[in-house]
Short mmCIF file of C-alpha atoms and ligand atoms in Angstrom, two decimals:
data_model
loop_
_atom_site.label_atom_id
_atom_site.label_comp_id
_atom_site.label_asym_id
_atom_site.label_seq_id
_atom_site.Cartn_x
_atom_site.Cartn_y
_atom_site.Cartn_z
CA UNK G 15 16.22 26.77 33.97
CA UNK G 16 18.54 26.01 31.14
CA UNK G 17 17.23 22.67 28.74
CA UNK G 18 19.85 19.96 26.71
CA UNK G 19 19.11 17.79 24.39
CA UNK G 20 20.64 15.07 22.33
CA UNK G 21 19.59 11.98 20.17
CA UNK G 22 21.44 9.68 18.01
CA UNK G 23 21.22 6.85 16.15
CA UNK G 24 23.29 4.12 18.12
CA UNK G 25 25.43 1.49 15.93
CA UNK G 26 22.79 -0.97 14.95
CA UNK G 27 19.93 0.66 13.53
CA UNK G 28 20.04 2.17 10.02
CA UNK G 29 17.09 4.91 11.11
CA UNK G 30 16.33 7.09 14.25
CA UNK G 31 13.10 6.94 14.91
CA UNK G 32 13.71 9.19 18.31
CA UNK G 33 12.42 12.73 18.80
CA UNK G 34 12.88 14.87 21.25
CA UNK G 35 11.59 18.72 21.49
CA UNK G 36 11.98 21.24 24.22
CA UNK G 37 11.71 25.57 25.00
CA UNK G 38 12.07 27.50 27.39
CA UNK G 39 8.77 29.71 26.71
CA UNK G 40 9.90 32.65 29.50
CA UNK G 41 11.50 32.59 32.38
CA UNK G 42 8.47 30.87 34.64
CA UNK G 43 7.68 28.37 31.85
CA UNK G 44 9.65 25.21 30.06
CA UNK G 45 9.11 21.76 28.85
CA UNK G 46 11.08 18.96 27.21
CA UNK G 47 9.73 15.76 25.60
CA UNK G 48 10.94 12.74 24.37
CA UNK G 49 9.32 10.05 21.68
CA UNK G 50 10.38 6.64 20.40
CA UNK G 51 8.60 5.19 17.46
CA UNK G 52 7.48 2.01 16.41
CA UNK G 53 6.29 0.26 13.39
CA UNK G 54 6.13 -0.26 9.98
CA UNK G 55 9.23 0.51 7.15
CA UNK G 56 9.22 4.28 8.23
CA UNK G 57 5.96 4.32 10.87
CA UNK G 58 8.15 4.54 13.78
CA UNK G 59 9.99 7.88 12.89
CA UNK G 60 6.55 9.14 10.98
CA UNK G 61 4.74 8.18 14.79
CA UNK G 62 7.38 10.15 16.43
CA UNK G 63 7.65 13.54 14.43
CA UNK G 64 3.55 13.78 14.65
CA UNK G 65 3.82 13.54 18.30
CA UNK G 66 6.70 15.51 19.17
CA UNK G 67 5.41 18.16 17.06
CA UNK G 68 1.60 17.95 18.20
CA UNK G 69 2.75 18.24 21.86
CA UNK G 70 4.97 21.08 21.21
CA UNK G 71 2.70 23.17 19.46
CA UNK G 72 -0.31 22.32 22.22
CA UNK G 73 2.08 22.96 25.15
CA UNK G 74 3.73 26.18 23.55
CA UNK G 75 0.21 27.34 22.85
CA UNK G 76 -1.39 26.81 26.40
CA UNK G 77 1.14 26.61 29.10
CA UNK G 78 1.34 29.97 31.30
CA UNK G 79 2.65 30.63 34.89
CA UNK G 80 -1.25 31.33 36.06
CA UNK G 81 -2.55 27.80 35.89
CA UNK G 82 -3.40 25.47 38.56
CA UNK G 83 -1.99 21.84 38.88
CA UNK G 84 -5.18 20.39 37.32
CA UNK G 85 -5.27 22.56 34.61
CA UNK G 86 -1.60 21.99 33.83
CA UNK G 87 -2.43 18.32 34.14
CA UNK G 88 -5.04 18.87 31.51
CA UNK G 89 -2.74 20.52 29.52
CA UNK G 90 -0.35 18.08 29.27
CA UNK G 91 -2.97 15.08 29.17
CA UNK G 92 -4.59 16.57 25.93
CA UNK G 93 -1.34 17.43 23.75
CA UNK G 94 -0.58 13.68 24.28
CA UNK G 95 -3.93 12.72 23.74
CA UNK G 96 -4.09 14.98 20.28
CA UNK G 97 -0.83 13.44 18.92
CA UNK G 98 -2.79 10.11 19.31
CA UNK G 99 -5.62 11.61 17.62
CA UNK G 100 -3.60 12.88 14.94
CA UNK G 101 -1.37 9.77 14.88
CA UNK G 102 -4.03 6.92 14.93
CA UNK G 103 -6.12 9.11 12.16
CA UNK G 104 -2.87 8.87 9.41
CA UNK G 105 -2.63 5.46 10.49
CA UNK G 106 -5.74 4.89 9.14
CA UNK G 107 -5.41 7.39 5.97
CA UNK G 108 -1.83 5.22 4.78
CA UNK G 109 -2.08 1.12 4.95
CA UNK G 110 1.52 1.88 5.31
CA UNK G 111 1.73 2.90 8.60
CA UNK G 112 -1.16 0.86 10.11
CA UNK G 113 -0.40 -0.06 13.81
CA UNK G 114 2.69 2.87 14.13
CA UNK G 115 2.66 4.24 17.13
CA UNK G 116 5.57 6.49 19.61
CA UNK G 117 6.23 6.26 23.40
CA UNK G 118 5.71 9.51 24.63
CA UNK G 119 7.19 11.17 27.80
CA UNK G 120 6.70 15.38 28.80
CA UNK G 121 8.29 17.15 31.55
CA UNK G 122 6.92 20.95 32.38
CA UNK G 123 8.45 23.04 34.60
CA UNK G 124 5.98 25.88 35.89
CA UNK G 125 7.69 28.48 38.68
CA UNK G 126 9.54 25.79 39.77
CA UNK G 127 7.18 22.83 39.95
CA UNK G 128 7.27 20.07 38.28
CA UNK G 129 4.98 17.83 36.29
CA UNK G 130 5.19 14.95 33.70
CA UNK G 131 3.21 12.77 31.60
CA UNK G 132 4.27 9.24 30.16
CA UNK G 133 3.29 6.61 27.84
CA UNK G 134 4.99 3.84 27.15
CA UNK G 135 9.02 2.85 28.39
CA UNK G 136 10.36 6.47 27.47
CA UNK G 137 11.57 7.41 30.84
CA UNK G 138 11.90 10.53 33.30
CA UNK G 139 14.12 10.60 36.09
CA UNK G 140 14.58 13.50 39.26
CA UNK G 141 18.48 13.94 39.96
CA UNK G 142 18.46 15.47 43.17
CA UNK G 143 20.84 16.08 46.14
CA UNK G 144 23.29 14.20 43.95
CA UNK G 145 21.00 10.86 43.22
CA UNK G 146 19.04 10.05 40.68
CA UNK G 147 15.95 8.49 41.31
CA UNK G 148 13.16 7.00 38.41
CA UNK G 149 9.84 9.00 38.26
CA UNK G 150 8.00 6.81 35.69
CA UNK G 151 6.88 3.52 35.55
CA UNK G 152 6.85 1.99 32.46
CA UNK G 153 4.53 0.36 30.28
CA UNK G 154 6.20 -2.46 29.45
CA UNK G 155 5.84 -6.47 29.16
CA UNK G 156 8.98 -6.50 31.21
CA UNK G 157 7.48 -4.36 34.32
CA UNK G 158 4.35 -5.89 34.59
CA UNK G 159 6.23 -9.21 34.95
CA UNK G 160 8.53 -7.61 37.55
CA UNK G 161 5.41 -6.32 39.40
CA UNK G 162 3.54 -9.96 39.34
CA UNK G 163 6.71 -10.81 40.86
CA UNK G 164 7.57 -13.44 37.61
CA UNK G 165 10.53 -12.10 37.20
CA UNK G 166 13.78 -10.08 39.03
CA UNK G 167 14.84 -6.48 37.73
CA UNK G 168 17.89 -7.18 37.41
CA UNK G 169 16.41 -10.72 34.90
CA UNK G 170 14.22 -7.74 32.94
CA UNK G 171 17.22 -5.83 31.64
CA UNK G 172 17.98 -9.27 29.60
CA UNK G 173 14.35 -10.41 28.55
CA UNK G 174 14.15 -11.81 24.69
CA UNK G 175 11.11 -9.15 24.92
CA UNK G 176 12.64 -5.93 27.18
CA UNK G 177 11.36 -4.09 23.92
CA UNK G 178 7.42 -4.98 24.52
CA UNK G 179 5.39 -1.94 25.55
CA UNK G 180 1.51 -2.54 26.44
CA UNK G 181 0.92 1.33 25.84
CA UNK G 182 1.81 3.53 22.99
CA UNK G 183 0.90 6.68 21.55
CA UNK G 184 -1.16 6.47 18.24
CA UNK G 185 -2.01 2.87 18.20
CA UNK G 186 -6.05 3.04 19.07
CA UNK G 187 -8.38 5.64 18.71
CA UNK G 188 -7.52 6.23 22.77
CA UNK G 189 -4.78 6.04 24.90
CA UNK G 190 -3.96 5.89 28.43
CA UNK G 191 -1.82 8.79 30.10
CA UNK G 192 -0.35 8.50 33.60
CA UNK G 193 0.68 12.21 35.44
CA UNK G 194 2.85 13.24 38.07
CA UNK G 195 2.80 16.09 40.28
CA UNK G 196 6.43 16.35 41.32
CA UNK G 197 6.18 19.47 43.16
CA UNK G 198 8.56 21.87 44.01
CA UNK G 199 11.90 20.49 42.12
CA UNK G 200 14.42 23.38 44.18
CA UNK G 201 17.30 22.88 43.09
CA UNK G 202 16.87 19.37 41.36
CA UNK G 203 16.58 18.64 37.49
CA UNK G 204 14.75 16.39 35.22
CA UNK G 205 16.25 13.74 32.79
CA UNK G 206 14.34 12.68 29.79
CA UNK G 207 15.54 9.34 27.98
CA UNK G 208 14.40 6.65 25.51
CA UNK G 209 15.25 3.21 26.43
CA UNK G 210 17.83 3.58 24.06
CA UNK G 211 19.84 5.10 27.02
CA UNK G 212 18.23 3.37 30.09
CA UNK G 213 18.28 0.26 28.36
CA UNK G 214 21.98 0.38 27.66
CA UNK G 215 23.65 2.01 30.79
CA UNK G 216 22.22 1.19 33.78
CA UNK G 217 20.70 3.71 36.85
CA UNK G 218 24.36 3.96 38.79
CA UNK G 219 26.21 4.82 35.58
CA UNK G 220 23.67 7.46 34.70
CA UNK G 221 23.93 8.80 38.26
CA UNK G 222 27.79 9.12 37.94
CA UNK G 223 27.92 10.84 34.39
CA UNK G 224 25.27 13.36 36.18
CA UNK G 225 26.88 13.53 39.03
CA UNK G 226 31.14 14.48 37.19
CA UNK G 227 29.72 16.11 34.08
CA UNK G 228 28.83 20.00 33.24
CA UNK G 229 25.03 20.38 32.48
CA UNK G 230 25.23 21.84 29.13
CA UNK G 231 27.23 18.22 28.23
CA UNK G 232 25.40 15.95 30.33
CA UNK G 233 23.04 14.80 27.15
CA UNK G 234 26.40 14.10 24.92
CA UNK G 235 28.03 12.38 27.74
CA UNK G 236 25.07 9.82 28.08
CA UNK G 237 24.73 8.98 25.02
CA UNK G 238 28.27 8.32 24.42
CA UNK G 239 28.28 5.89 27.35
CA UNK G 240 25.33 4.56 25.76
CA UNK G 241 26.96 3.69 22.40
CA UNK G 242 29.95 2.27 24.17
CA UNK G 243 27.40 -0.44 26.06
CA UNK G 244 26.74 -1.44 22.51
CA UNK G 245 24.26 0.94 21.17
CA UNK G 246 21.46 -1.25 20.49
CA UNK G 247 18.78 1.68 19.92
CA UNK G 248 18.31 4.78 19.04
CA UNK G 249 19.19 7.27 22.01
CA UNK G 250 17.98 10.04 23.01
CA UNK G 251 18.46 12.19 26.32
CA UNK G 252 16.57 15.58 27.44
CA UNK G 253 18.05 17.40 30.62
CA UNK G 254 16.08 20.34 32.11
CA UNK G 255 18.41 21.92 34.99
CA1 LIG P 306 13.87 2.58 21.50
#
């Protein structure tokens, strides 16, 4: 597997508070992540390099080819749950950056299969067979008033408070992580985003850039179509392929 990756700051903001990480360990082993901070004058970006970095370092340390799914779930679960260790302990150590906090999303790839992790509206996506199809939920005001059937998708992408996320990385002394086994990927590849980029192009425009674009310049391409919908955010794209 070959792994891209590409963040930038949009046209609005005057920081990026984005992350993203990824290695290919050997040739049976990879991961790619992708945080989005929040908070405070410079919490957000602070929030962001402590979990990128804790979940690298865990995940370089203690991913190998031999493990089960479970233990690979573990894994994963406890690099994101040490970066909101580490994360909600500064917090506490600098009034400063009281209440930061990151989104967090991980993608491994172990001889083949598949697995990710997710907190918050950072996003992964399978682009298979020549479609792309969304793998996370997220944790978001927006999607829990889609699912109560309040409001439409399509009235989401437009809510006054699209930004809201009801689960973050580093904001209590625990944190919720969902997993997902994806199995055998074959010949398919994982896309890693901040809302930054789903926020700003939507699933069919992603789909085509994937679809007419190299793989070494899919992550450039993205976030180019990104920053001509405006560029609202900070955006950030990871491709493993
Ligand atoms: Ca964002």
């Amino acid at each position: 597997m070959m792994i891209y990756g590409k963040t930038d700051i949009g046209r609005h903001r005057s920081s990026n508070q984005d992350e993203f990480a990824y290695s290919i360990l050997n040739e049976r082993v990879c991961f790619g992540l992708v945080c989005d901070g929040m908070g405070g004058e410079n919490g957000g970006q602070v929030a962001s390099a402590i979990a990128a970095q804790t979940i690298y370092e865990i995940l370089h340390d203690h991913l190998t080819p031999e493990l089960t799914d479970e233990q690979v779930k573990a894994v994963l679960v406890q690099a994101v749950s040490r970066a909101n260790e580490a994360i909600y302990r500064r917090s506490l150590q600098q009034p400063e950056y009281l209440g930061m906090g990151t989104t967090a999303v991980v993608a491994a790839v172990l001889d083949g299969k598949g697995y990710v992790v997710h907190v918050g509206d950072s996003r992964a996506y399978r682009f298979k067979a020549g479609e792309l199809s969304q793998i996370t939920k997220d944790h978001s005001l927006v999607q829990s008033l889609v699912e109560q059937g309040k409001i439409t998708q399509e009235q989401a992408k437009d809510h006054p408070q699209k930004n809201m996320i009801t689960r973050a990385v580093g904001v209590a002394s625990k944190v919720d992580i969902d997993f997902v086994c994806l199995g055998d990927i074959g010949s398919g590849s994982i896309l890693l985003c901040s809302d930054g980029l789903s926020g700003l192009c939507d699933q069919a425009e992603m789909e085509e850039i994937l679809l007419s674009t190299p793989p070494n310049q899919v992550c450039e391409a993205l976030v180019d179509q990104a920053n001509q919908n405006g560029g609202f955010d900070n955006i950030t794209a990871v491709y493993l392929c």
